[in-house]
Short mmCIF file of N, CA, C and O in Angstrom, two decimals:
data_model
loop_
_atom_site.label_atom_id
_atom_site.label_comp_id
_atom_site.label_asym_id
_atom_site.label_seq_id
_atom_site.Cartn_x
_atom_site.Cartn_y
_atom_site.Cartn_z
N MET A 70 -22.37 -5.55 21.91
CA MET A 70 -21.40 -4.98 20.98
C MET A 70 -20.10 -4.69 21.73
O MET A 70 -20.10 -4.19 22.83
N ASN A 71 -19.01 -5.00 21.10
CA ASN A 71 -17.70 -4.74 21.69
C ASN A 71 -17.07 -3.55 20.97
O ASN A 71 -16.43 -3.72 19.94
N PRO A 72 -17.25 -2.32 21.51
CA PRO A 72 -16.73 -1.14 20.80
C PRO A 72 -15.21 -1.15 20.68
O PRO A 72 -14.67 -0.65 19.72
N ASN A 73 -14.51 -1.75 21.62
CA ASN A 73 -13.05 -1.76 21.53
C ASN A 73 -12.57 -2.58 20.34
O ASN A 73 -11.67 -2.18 19.63
N ARG A 74 -13.18 -3.73 20.13
CA ARG A 74 -12.80 -4.58 19.00
C ARG A 74 -13.15 -3.89 17.68
O ARG A 74 -12.35 -3.87 16.76
N HIS A 75 -14.34 -3.32 17.62
CA HIS A 75 -14.78 -2.62 16.42
C HIS A 75 -13.88 -1.42 16.14
O HIS A 75 -13.42 -1.23 15.02
N GLU A 76 -13.62 -0.62 17.16
CA GLU A 76 -12.76 0.56 16.99
C GLU A 76 -11.36 0.15 16.57
O GLU A 76 -10.75 0.79 15.72
N TRP A 77 -10.84 -0.94 17.16
CA TRP A 77 -9.50 -1.39 16.80
C TRP A 77 -9.44 -1.78 15.33
O TRP A 77 -8.52 -1.37 14.61
N LEU A 78 -10.41 -2.58 14.87
CA LEU A 78 -10.40 -3.03 13.49
C LEU A 78 -10.54 -1.85 12.53
O LEU A 78 -9.79 -1.75 11.55
N VAL A 79 -11.45 -0.94 12.81
CA VAL A 79 -11.62 0.24 11.96
C VAL A 79 -10.33 1.05 11.94
O VAL A 79 -9.89 1.52 10.89
N GLN A 80 -9.69 1.22 13.10
CA GLN A 80 -8.45 1.99 13.17
C GLN A 80 -7.34 1.34 12.34
O GLN A 80 -6.65 2.02 11.58
N VAL A 81 -7.17 0.04 12.48
CA VAL A 81 -6.14 -0.67 11.72
C VAL A 81 -6.41 -0.55 10.23
O VAL A 81 -5.49 -0.29 9.44
N LEU A 82 -7.66 -0.73 9.84
CA LEU A 82 -8.00 -0.61 8.42
C LEU A 82 -7.74 0.80 7.92
O LEU A 82 -7.14 1.00 6.86
N ASN A 83 -8.17 1.81 8.68
CA ASN A 83 -7.96 3.20 8.28
C ASN A 83 -6.48 3.53 8.16
O ASN A 83 -6.06 4.23 7.23
N GLN A 84 -5.68 3.06 9.09
CA GLN A 84 -4.25 3.34 9.06
C GLN A 84 -3.59 2.75 7.82
O GLN A 84 -2.55 3.23 7.39
N ASN A 85 -4.19 1.71 7.27
CA ASN A 85 -3.64 1.08 6.08
C ASN A 85 -4.41 1.43 4.81
O ASN A 85 -4.17 0.84 3.76
N GLY A 86 -5.33 2.39 4.93
CA GLY A 86 -6.05 2.87 3.76
C GLY A 86 -7.13 1.92 3.26
O GLY A 86 -7.48 1.94 2.08
N PHE A 87 -7.68 1.09 4.15
CA PHE A 87 -8.69 0.11 3.75
C PHE A 87 -9.98 0.31 4.53
O PHE A 87 -9.99 0.87 5.63
N SER A 88 -11.05 -0.18 3.97
CA SER A 88 -12.36 -0.20 4.63
C SER A 88 -12.72 -1.64 4.96
O SER A 88 -12.02 -2.58 4.54
N MET A 89 -13.81 -1.82 5.66
CA MET A 89 -14.27 -3.19 5.94
C MET A 89 -14.65 -3.89 4.64
O MET A 89 -14.45 -5.10 4.51
N ALA A 90 -15.16 -3.14 3.66
CA ALA A 90 -15.48 -3.73 2.36
C ALA A 90 -14.20 -4.23 1.67
O ALA A 90 -14.19 -5.30 1.05
N ASP A 91 -13.11 -3.46 1.79
CA ASP A 91 -11.83 -3.92 1.24
C ASP A 91 -11.37 -5.21 1.92
O ASP A 91 -10.91 -6.14 1.26
N LEU A 92 -11.51 -5.23 3.25
CA LEU A 92 -11.12 -6.43 4.01
C LEU A 92 -11.94 -7.63 3.57
O LEU A 92 -11.42 -8.74 3.45
N ALA A 93 -13.21 -7.42 3.29
CA ALA A 93 -14.06 -8.51 2.81
C ALA A 93 -13.51 -9.06 1.49
O ALA A 93 -13.41 -10.28 1.31
N GLY A 94 -13.13 -8.17 0.60
CA GLY A 94 -12.56 -8.60 -0.68
C GLY A 94 -11.23 -9.32 -0.51
O GLY A 94 -10.94 -10.28 -1.23
N GLN A 95 -10.43 -8.88 0.44
CA GLN A 95 -9.12 -9.47 0.67
C GLN A 95 -9.21 -10.84 1.33
O GLN A 95 -8.37 -11.71 1.09
N THR A 96 -10.21 -11.03 2.18
CA THR A 96 -10.34 -12.28 2.93
C THR A 96 -11.26 -13.29 2.27
O THR A 96 -11.19 -14.48 2.57
N GLY A 97 -12.17 -12.80 1.44
CA GLY A 97 -13.19 -13.67 0.86
C GLY A 97 -14.39 -13.86 1.78
O GLY A 97 -15.32 -14.59 1.45
N LEU A 98 -14.37 -13.20 2.93
CA LEU A 98 -15.52 -13.25 3.85
C LEU A 98 -16.56 -12.23 3.43
O LEU A 98 -16.23 -11.20 2.84
N GLN A 99 -17.81 -12.52 3.73
CA GLN A 99 -18.88 -11.56 3.47
C GLN A 99 -18.69 -10.34 4.38
O GLN A 99 -18.26 -10.47 5.53
N LEU A 100 -19.01 -9.16 3.87
CA LEU A 100 -18.91 -7.93 4.65
C LEU A 100 -19.71 -8.04 5.93
O LEU A 100 -19.25 -7.65 7.01
N SER A 101 -20.90 -8.63 5.86
CA SER A 101 -21.75 -8.76 7.05
C SER A 101 -21.08 -9.64 8.12
O SER A 101 -21.23 -9.40 9.32
N VAL A 102 -20.31 -10.64 7.70
CA VAL A 102 -19.61 -11.51 8.65
C VAL A 102 -18.51 -10.73 9.36
O VAL A 102 -18.34 -10.85 10.58
N ILE A 103 -17.79 -9.91 8.63
CA ILE A 103 -16.72 -9.09 9.23
C ILE A 103 -17.32 -8.06 10.18
O ILE A 103 -16.83 -7.87 11.30
N GLU A 104 -18.39 -7.40 9.77
CA GLU A 104 -19.03 -6.41 10.63
C GLU A 104 -19.55 -7.06 11.90
O GLU A 104 -19.40 -6.51 13.00
N GLU A 105 -20.15 -8.24 11.78
CA GLU A 105 -20.66 -8.95 12.96
C GLU A 105 -19.52 -9.36 13.88
O GLU A 105 -19.63 -9.26 15.10
N ALA A 106 -18.42 -9.82 13.30
CA ALA A 106 -17.26 -10.22 14.12
C ALA A 106 -16.72 -9.04 14.90
O ALA A 106 -16.34 -9.18 16.06
N ALA A 107 -16.71 -7.88 14.29
CA ALA A 107 -16.18 -6.69 14.96
C ALA A 107 -17.09 -6.21 16.07
O ALA A 107 -16.64 -5.61 17.04
N LYS A 108 -18.39 -6.50 15.96
CA LYS A 108 -19.36 -6.00 16.93
C LYS A 108 -19.70 -7.01 18.02
O LYS A 108 -20.26 -6.65 19.05
N SER A 109 -19.38 -8.26 17.79
CA SER A 109 -19.89 -9.31 18.67
C SER A 109 -18.77 -10.09 19.35
O SER A 109 -17.69 -10.27 18.79
N ASP A 110 -19.05 -10.54 20.55
CA ASP A 110 -18.12 -11.42 21.25
C ASP A 110 -18.35 -12.89 20.89
O ASP A 110 -17.67 -13.76 21.41
N THR A 111 -19.33 -13.15 20.04
CA THR A 111 -19.66 -14.54 19.71
C THR A 111 -19.14 -14.97 18.34
O THR A 111 -19.50 -16.03 17.86
N ALA A 112 -18.29 -14.14 17.71
CA ALA A 112 -17.77 -14.50 16.38
C ALA A 112 -16.91 -15.75 16.49
O ALA A 112 -16.22 -15.97 17.48
N LYS A 113 -16.95 -16.56 15.46
CA LYS A 113 -16.16 -17.79 15.43
C LYS A 113 -14.68 -17.45 15.36
O LYS A 113 -14.26 -16.50 14.71
N SER A 114 -13.89 -18.27 16.03
CA SER A 114 -12.45 -18.03 16.04
C SER A 114 -11.86 -18.16 14.63
O SER A 114 -10.89 -17.48 14.30
N GLU A 115 -12.47 -19.01 13.79
CA GLU A 115 -11.99 -19.15 12.41
C GLU A 115 -12.11 -17.84 11.65
O GLU A 115 -11.24 -17.49 10.86
N VAL A 116 -13.21 -17.12 11.91
CA VAL A 116 -13.41 -15.83 11.24
C VAL A 116 -12.34 -14.85 11.69
O VAL A 116 -11.71 -14.17 10.88
N TRP A 117 -12.10 -14.77 13.01
CA TRP A 117 -11.08 -13.85 13.52
C TRP A 117 -9.69 -14.24 13.04
O TRP A 117 -8.86 -13.38 12.76
N ASN A 118 -9.43 -15.53 12.92
CA ASN A 118 -8.12 -15.97 12.42
C ASN A 118 -7.90 -15.49 10.99
O ASN A 118 -6.81 -15.03 10.64
N ILE A 119 -8.94 -15.57 10.17
CA ILE A 119 -8.83 -15.09 8.78
C ILE A 119 -8.60 -13.58 8.76
O ILE A 119 -7.74 -13.08 8.04
N ILE A 120 -9.37 -12.85 9.57
CA ILE A 120 -9.23 -11.39 9.63
C ILE A 120 -7.83 -11.01 10.10
O ILE A 120 -7.14 -10.19 9.48
N LEU A 121 -7.38 -11.63 11.20
CA LEU A 121 -6.08 -11.27 11.75
C LEU A 121 -4.93 -11.68 10.84
O LEU A 121 -3.93 -10.95 10.72
N ASP A 122 -5.05 -12.84 10.18
CA ASP A 122 -4.01 -13.24 9.23
C ASP A 122 -3.86 -12.21 8.12
O ASP A 122 -2.74 -11.87 7.72
N THR A 123 -4.98 -11.71 7.63
CA THR A 123 -4.94 -10.71 6.55
C THR A 123 -4.36 -9.40 7.05
O THR A 123 -3.47 -8.83 6.42
N VAL A 124 -4.85 -8.92 8.18
CA VAL A 124 -4.37 -7.64 8.73
C VAL A 124 -2.87 -7.72 9.05
O VAL A 124 -2.13 -6.78 8.79
N ASN A 125 -2.43 -8.86 9.56
CA ASN A 125 -1.01 -9.02 9.88
C ASN A 125 -0.13 -9.09 8.64
O ASN A 125 1.08 -8.88 8.73
N ASP A 126 -0.72 -9.40 7.48
CA ASP A 126 0.03 -9.45 6.23
C ASP A 126 0.15 -8.09 5.54
O ASP A 126 0.85 -7.97 4.54
N TYR A 127 -0.56 -7.08 6.06
CA TYR A 127 -0.45 -5.77 5.43
C TYR A 127 1.01 -5.33 5.45
O TYR A 127 1.69 -5.45 6.48
N PRO A 128 1.52 -4.86 4.32
CA PRO A 128 2.94 -4.51 4.27
C PRO A 128 3.23 -3.22 5.04
O PRO A 128 2.37 -2.36 5.18
N SER A 129 4.44 -3.14 5.54
CA SER A 129 4.85 -1.85 6.07
C SER A 129 5.19 -1.00 4.86
O SER A 129 5.80 -1.48 3.90
N ILE A 130 4.73 0.21 4.88
CA ILE A 130 4.95 1.10 3.74
C ILE A 130 6.27 1.83 3.97
O ILE A 130 6.42 2.59 4.91
N ARG A 131 7.22 1.51 3.12
CA ARG A 131 8.51 2.19 3.18
C ARG A 131 8.70 2.96 1.89
O ARG A 131 8.35 2.48 0.81
N THR A 132 9.25 4.12 2.01
CA THR A 132 9.53 4.91 0.81
C THR A 132 10.97 4.63 0.38
O THR A 132 11.84 4.38 1.20
N PRO A 133 11.21 4.66 -0.91
CA PRO A 133 12.55 4.34 -1.41
C PRO A 133 13.53 5.48 -1.17
O PRO A 133 13.14 6.63 -0.98
N GLY A 134 14.80 5.14 -1.25
CA GLY A 134 15.84 6.15 -1.17
C GLY A 134 15.92 6.94 -2.46
O GLY A 134 15.25 6.63 -3.46
N ALA A 135 16.75 7.94 -2.46
CA ALA A 135 16.89 8.83 -3.62
C ALA A 135 17.40 8.11 -4.86
O ALA A 135 17.25 8.61 -5.98
N ASP A 136 17.99 6.92 -4.70
CA ASP A 136 18.49 6.19 -5.87
C ASP A 136 17.39 5.77 -6.83
O ASP A 136 17.66 5.47 -7.99
N ILE A 137 16.13 5.81 -6.38
CA ILE A 137 15.03 5.51 -7.31
C ILE A 137 14.97 6.55 -8.42
O ILE A 137 14.56 6.25 -9.54
N LEU A 138 15.42 7.77 -8.13
CA LEU A 138 15.44 8.82 -9.15
C LEU A 138 16.45 8.47 -10.25
O LEU A 138 16.19 8.72 -11.43
N ASP A 139 17.57 7.88 -9.87
CA ASP A 139 18.56 7.42 -10.86
C ASP A 139 17.96 6.31 -11.71
O ASP A 139 18.15 6.28 -12.93
N ASP A 140 17.24 5.38 -11.06
CA ASP A 140 16.60 4.28 -11.80
C ASP A 140 15.61 4.84 -12.81
O ASP A 140 15.57 4.39 -13.97
N LEU A 141 14.82 5.81 -12.40
CA LEU A 141 13.84 6.40 -13.31
C LEU A 141 14.53 7.12 -14.46
O LEU A 141 14.13 6.97 -15.63
N ASN A 142 15.56 7.88 -14.17
CA ASN A 142 16.29 8.57 -15.24
C ASN A 142 16.91 7.59 -16.21
O ASN A 142 16.89 7.80 -17.43
N ASN A 143 17.45 6.48 -15.71
CA ASN A 143 18.01 5.45 -16.59
C ASN A 143 16.95 4.84 -17.48
O ASN A 143 17.16 4.63 -18.68
N ASP A 144 15.77 4.54 -16.89
CA ASP A 144 14.68 3.97 -17.69
C ASP A 144 14.17 4.98 -18.72
O ASP A 144 13.82 4.59 -19.84
N ILE A 145 14.13 6.25 -18.36
CA ILE A 145 13.71 7.28 -19.32
C ILE A 145 14.69 7.34 -20.49
O ILE A 145 14.27 7.45 -21.65
N GLN A 146 15.98 7.25 -20.21
CA GLN A 146 16.96 7.25 -21.29
C GLN A 146 16.82 6.03 -22.19
O GLN A 146 16.97 6.12 -23.41
N LYS A 147 16.51 4.88 -21.61
CA LYS A 147 16.36 3.64 -22.39
C LYS A 147 15.06 3.60 -23.17
O LYS A 147 15.04 3.20 -24.34
N TYR A 148 13.94 3.95 -22.51
CA TYR A 148 12.62 3.69 -23.08
C TYR A 148 11.84 4.95 -23.44
O TYR A 148 10.78 4.85 -24.05
N GLY A 149 12.32 6.11 -23.03
CA GLY A 149 11.62 7.37 -23.33
C GLY A 149 10.72 7.79 -22.18
O GLY A 149 10.24 6.96 -21.41
N GLU A 150 10.51 9.09 -22.08
CA GLU A 150 9.74 9.62 -20.96
C GLU A 150 8.27 9.25 -20.99
O GLU A 150 7.59 9.28 -19.97
N ASN A 151 7.76 8.86 -22.17
CA ASN A 151 6.35 8.47 -22.28
C ASN A 151 6.11 6.98 -22.06
O ASN A 151 4.96 6.53 -22.10
N ALA A 152 7.18 6.23 -21.84
CA ALA A 152 7.02 4.80 -21.56
C ALA A 152 6.21 4.64 -20.27
O ALA A 152 6.31 5.45 -19.36
N LEU A 153 5.43 3.60 -20.23
CA LEU A 153 4.54 3.39 -19.08
C LEU A 153 5.20 2.62 -17.95
O LEU A 153 6.08 1.80 -18.18
N CYS A 154 4.71 2.92 -16.76
CA CYS A 154 5.13 2.18 -15.58
C CYS A 154 3.94 2.07 -14.63
O CYS A 154 2.93 2.75 -14.80
N ILE A 155 4.09 1.22 -13.65
CA ILE A 155 3.09 1.09 -12.59
C ILE A 155 3.77 1.54 -11.31
O ILE A 155 4.84 1.04 -10.97
N VAL A 156 3.15 2.48 -10.62
CA VAL A 156 3.66 2.98 -9.34
C VAL A 156 2.80 2.36 -8.24
O VAL A 156 1.58 2.45 -8.29
N TYR A 157 3.45 1.74 -7.27
CA TYR A 157 2.76 1.10 -6.15
C TYR A 157 2.81 2.02 -4.94
O TYR A 157 3.84 2.60 -4.63
N TYR A 158 1.65 2.12 -4.28
CA TYR A 158 1.57 3.00 -3.11
C TYR A 158 0.61 2.41 -2.08
O TYR A 158 -0.19 1.54 -2.39
N GLY A 159 0.75 2.90 -0.87
CA GLY A 159 -0.13 2.44 0.19
C GLY A 159 -0.17 3.45 1.32
O GLY A 159 0.50 4.48 1.29
N VAL A 160 -0.97 3.13 2.30
CA VAL A 160 -1.13 3.98 3.47
C VAL A 160 -0.71 3.17 4.69
O VAL A 160 -1.07 2.02 4.83
N ASN A 161 0.07 3.80 5.54
CA ASN A 161 0.48 3.18 6.79
C ASN A 161 0.52 4.27 7.84
O ASN A 161 1.16 5.31 7.62
N GLN A 162 -0.16 4.03 8.96
CA GLN A 162 -0.25 5.03 10.03
C GLN A 162 -0.77 6.35 9.47
O GLN A 162 -0.30 7.43 9.81
N ASN A 163 -1.74 6.25 8.56
CA ASN A 163 -2.41 7.40 7.95
C ASN A 163 -1.51 8.23 7.05
O ASN A 163 -1.86 9.36 6.70
N LEU A 164 -0.36 7.73 6.66
CA LEU A 164 0.53 8.45 5.76
C LEU A 164 0.58 7.73 4.42
O LEU A 164 0.81 6.51 4.36
N LEU A 165 0.40 8.49 3.35
CA LEU A 165 0.47 7.94 2.00
C LEU A 165 1.93 7.86 1.57
O LEU A 165 2.68 8.82 1.72
N GLY A 166 2.32 6.70 1.06
CA GLY A 166 3.69 6.54 0.61
C GLY A 166 3.75 5.83 -0.73
O GLY A 166 3.06 4.83 -0.94
N PHE A 167 4.55 6.37 -1.64
CA PHE A 167 4.80 5.73 -2.93
C PHE A 167 6.07 4.91 -2.76
O PHE A 167 7.11 5.43 -2.39
N CYS A 168 5.96 3.60 -2.99
CA CYS A 168 7.00 2.65 -2.60
C CYS A 168 7.90 2.18 -3.74
O CYS A 168 9.10 2.07 -3.56
N GLU A 169 7.30 1.86 -4.86
CA GLU A 169 8.03 1.22 -5.94
C GLU A 169 7.41 1.57 -7.28
O GLU A 169 6.28 2.02 -7.35
N TYR A 170 8.17 1.31 -8.33
CA TYR A 170 7.59 1.36 -9.66
C TYR A 170 8.09 0.18 -10.46
O TYR A 170 9.15 -0.38 -10.18
N GLN A 171 7.27 -0.21 -11.43
CA GLN A 171 7.64 -1.29 -12.35
C GLN A 171 7.56 -0.73 -13.76
O GLN A 171 6.49 -0.29 -14.20
N CYS A 172 8.69 -0.72 -14.45
CA CYS A 172 8.73 -0.27 -15.83
C CYS A 172 8.07 -1.34 -16.69
O CYS A 172 8.41 -2.52 -16.59
N MET A 173 7.13 -0.95 -17.53
CA MET A 173 6.40 -1.93 -18.32
C MET A 173 7.22 -2.47 -19.49
O MET A 173 6.88 -3.51 -20.04
N ASP A 174 8.32 -1.80 -19.84
CA ASP A 174 9.14 -2.30 -20.94
C ASP A 174 10.02 -3.47 -20.54
O ASP A 174 10.21 -4.40 -21.32
N ASP A 175 10.56 -3.44 -19.32
CA ASP A 175 11.42 -4.55 -18.89
C ASP A 175 10.88 -5.30 -17.68
O ASP A 175 11.46 -6.28 -17.25
N LEU A 176 9.76 -4.82 -17.11
CA LEU A 176 9.07 -5.43 -15.97
C LEU A 176 9.90 -5.49 -14.70
O LEU A 176 9.56 -6.23 -13.77
N GLN A 177 10.97 -4.72 -14.63
CA GLN A 177 11.81 -4.67 -13.43
C GLN A 177 11.15 -3.80 -12.37
O GLN A 177 10.56 -2.77 -12.67
N MET A 178 11.26 -4.23 -11.11
CA MET A 178 10.75 -3.46 -9.98
C MET A 178 11.90 -2.62 -9.42
O MET A 178 13.02 -3.10 -9.30
N HIS A 179 11.58 -1.38 -9.07
CA HIS A 179 12.57 -0.47 -8.50
C HIS A 179 11.94 0.21 -7.30
O HIS A 179 10.79 0.63 -7.34
N GLY A 180 12.70 0.33 -6.22
CA GLY A 180 12.19 1.06 -5.07
C GLY A 180 12.52 0.42 -3.75
O GLY A 180 13.60 -0.13 -3.56
N ALA A 181 11.56 0.48 -2.83
CA ALA A 181 11.78 0.09 -1.44
C ALA A 181 11.71 -1.42 -1.21
O ALA A 181 11.91 -1.87 -0.09
N GLN A 182 11.42 -2.19 -2.23
CA GLN A 182 11.34 -3.65 -2.13
C GLN A 182 10.38 -4.10 -1.03
O GLN A 182 10.76 -4.76 -0.07
N VAL A 183 9.12 -3.71 -1.19
CA VAL A 183 8.07 -4.14 -0.27
C VAL A 183 7.15 -5.10 -1.01
O VAL A 183 7.09 -5.11 -2.23
N ASP A 184 6.41 -5.89 -0.25
CA ASP A 184 5.42 -6.79 -0.83
C ASP A 184 4.28 -5.93 -1.37
O ASP A 184 3.68 -5.15 -0.63
N VAL A 185 3.98 -6.04 -2.63
CA VAL A 185 2.98 -5.17 -3.26
C VAL A 185 1.57 -5.78 -3.28
O VAL A 185 0.66 -5.18 -3.84
N GLU A 186 1.38 -6.93 -2.67
CA GLU A 186 0.09 -7.63 -2.75
C GLU A 186 -1.08 -6.75 -2.32
O GLU A 186 -2.11 -6.74 -2.97
N TYR A 187 -0.95 -6.01 -1.22
CA TYR A 187 -2.05 -5.20 -0.73
C TYR A 187 -1.89 -3.72 -1.07
O TYR A 187 -2.61 -2.89 -0.55
N LEU A 188 -0.93 -3.40 -1.91
CA LEU A 188 -0.73 -2.01 -2.28
C LEU A 188 -1.63 -1.64 -3.46
O LEU A 188 -2.02 -2.50 -4.24
N SER A 189 -1.91 -0.38 -3.59
CA SER A 189 -2.65 0.12 -4.74
C SER A 189 -1.65 0.47 -5.83
O SER A 189 -0.45 0.62 -5.57
N ALA A 190 -2.15 0.61 -7.06
CA ALA A 190 -1.26 0.86 -8.19
C ALA A 190 -1.85 1.92 -9.11
O ALA A 190 -3.07 2.01 -9.27
N LEU A 191 -0.96 2.70 -9.67
CA LEU A 191 -1.32 3.71 -10.66
C LEU A 191 -0.48 3.49 -11.91
O LEU A 191 0.73 3.23 -11.81
N ARG A 192 -1.10 3.60 -13.07
CA ARG A 192 -0.35 3.57 -14.33
C ARG A 192 -0.03 5.01 -14.71
O ARG A 192 -0.91 5.87 -14.65
N MET A 193 1.20 5.24 -15.10
CA MET A 193 1.60 6.58 -15.51
C MET A 193 2.87 6.47 -16.35
O MET A 193 3.46 5.39 -16.46
N SER A 194 3.26 7.59 -16.93
CA SER A 194 4.49 7.61 -17.72
C SER A 194 5.69 7.65 -16.77
O SER A 194 5.57 8.03 -15.60
N LEU A 195 6.85 7.29 -17.30
CA LEU A 195 8.06 7.38 -16.50
C LEU A 195 8.35 8.81 -16.08
O LEU A 195 8.81 9.05 -14.97
N ALA A 196 8.04 9.78 -16.96
CA ALA A 196 8.25 11.19 -16.61
C ALA A 196 7.36 11.60 -15.43
O ALA A 196 7.81 12.30 -14.53
N GLU A 197 6.10 11.14 -15.44
CA GLU A 197 5.20 11.45 -14.32
C GLU A 197 5.68 10.78 -13.03
O GLU A 197 5.62 11.37 -11.96
N ALA A 198 6.17 9.55 -13.15
CA ALA A 198 6.69 8.85 -11.97
C ALA A 198 7.92 9.56 -11.43
O ALA A 198 8.08 9.68 -10.20
N LEU A 199 8.77 10.05 -12.32
CA LEU A 199 9.95 10.79 -11.87
C LEU A 199 9.53 12.04 -11.10
O LEU A 199 10.09 12.33 -10.04
N GLU A 200 8.54 12.74 -11.59
CA GLU A 200 8.04 13.93 -10.89
C GLU A 200 7.48 13.55 -9.52
O GLU A 200 7.77 14.20 -8.51
N LEU A 201 6.69 12.49 -9.48
CA LEU A 201 6.08 12.05 -8.21
C LEU A 201 7.14 11.67 -7.19
O LEU A 201 7.12 12.14 -6.05
N PHE A 202 8.09 10.82 -7.58
CA PHE A 202 9.12 10.38 -6.63
C PHE A 202 10.08 11.51 -6.26
O PHE A 202 10.59 11.54 -5.14
N THR A 203 10.32 12.44 -7.19
CA THR A 203 11.16 13.60 -6.86
C THR A 203 10.49 14.43 -5.78
O THR A 203 11.14 14.83 -4.80
N LYS A 204 9.20 14.69 -5.93
CA LYS A 204 8.48 15.48 -4.93
C LYS A 204 8.41 14.74 -3.59
O LYS A 204 8.57 15.35 -2.54
N GLN A 205 8.17 13.44 -3.63
CA GLN A 205 8.13 12.68 -2.38
C GLN A 205 9.50 12.72 -1.70
O GLN A 205 9.60 12.93 -0.49
N ASN A 206 10.57 12.53 -2.47
CA ASN A 206 11.91 12.54 -1.91
C ASN A 206 12.22 13.91 -1.30
O ASN A 206 12.77 14.00 -0.21
N TYR A 207 11.85 14.97 -1.99
CA TYR A 207 12.08 16.33 -1.48
C TYR A 207 11.30 16.53 -0.17
O TYR A 207 11.85 17.04 0.81
N THR A 208 10.04 16.12 -0.16
CA THR A 208 9.20 16.28 1.04
C THR A 208 9.79 15.54 2.21
O THR A 208 9.85 16.05 3.32
N LEU A 209 10.26 14.31 1.98
CA LEU A 209 10.85 13.53 3.07
C LEU A 209 12.14 14.17 3.59
O LEU A 209 12.41 14.17 4.77
N GLN A 210 12.94 14.75 2.69
CA GLN A 210 14.16 15.42 3.13
C GLN A 210 13.85 16.64 3.96
O GLN A 210 14.50 16.90 4.96
N VAL A 211 12.82 17.41 3.58
CA VAL A 211 12.43 18.60 4.32
C VAL A 211 11.91 18.22 5.71
O VAL A 211 12.27 18.83 6.70
N VAL A 212 11.11 17.16 5.77
CA VAL A 212 10.55 16.71 7.04
C VAL A 212 11.65 16.24 7.98
O VAL A 212 11.62 16.49 9.18
N GLN A 213 12.66 15.54 7.45
CA GLN A 213 13.73 15.02 8.28
C GLN A 213 14.72 16.09 8.73
O GLN A 213 15.46 15.88 9.66
N SER A 214 14.73 17.22 8.06
CA SER A 214 15.67 18.30 8.41
C SER A 214 15.29 19.00 9.69
O SER A 214 14.25 19.04 10.17
#
């Protein structure tokens, strides 16, 4: 067993909010194949290439600037506070970040412009999204001060 390889993979997955089971779903590899690759020095290079390609594609989680609040307020004025949106979020370096939202009425994306392929998503009203991004923006300003 190679504890360094196993620990590295678990650490990378944890930092991005994923488990080995998530990685199996993302790669199409069986969970047992991924676990064996992490524990063994005899794993096929093709398996490691698939794992590394996927891990290297994980997006960097960036939080949007305060202008996302203007976008949300504009969408609320157009579509109403109960209109639905999808908020995309992810974990990077063990920090949860809300990155973007997509208004379901016009399907426009607003936010940090990150690749959402591996991000998680929540459905909520525009009013709830405004509250979430307002709190995140406030927290980031306090931390940076």
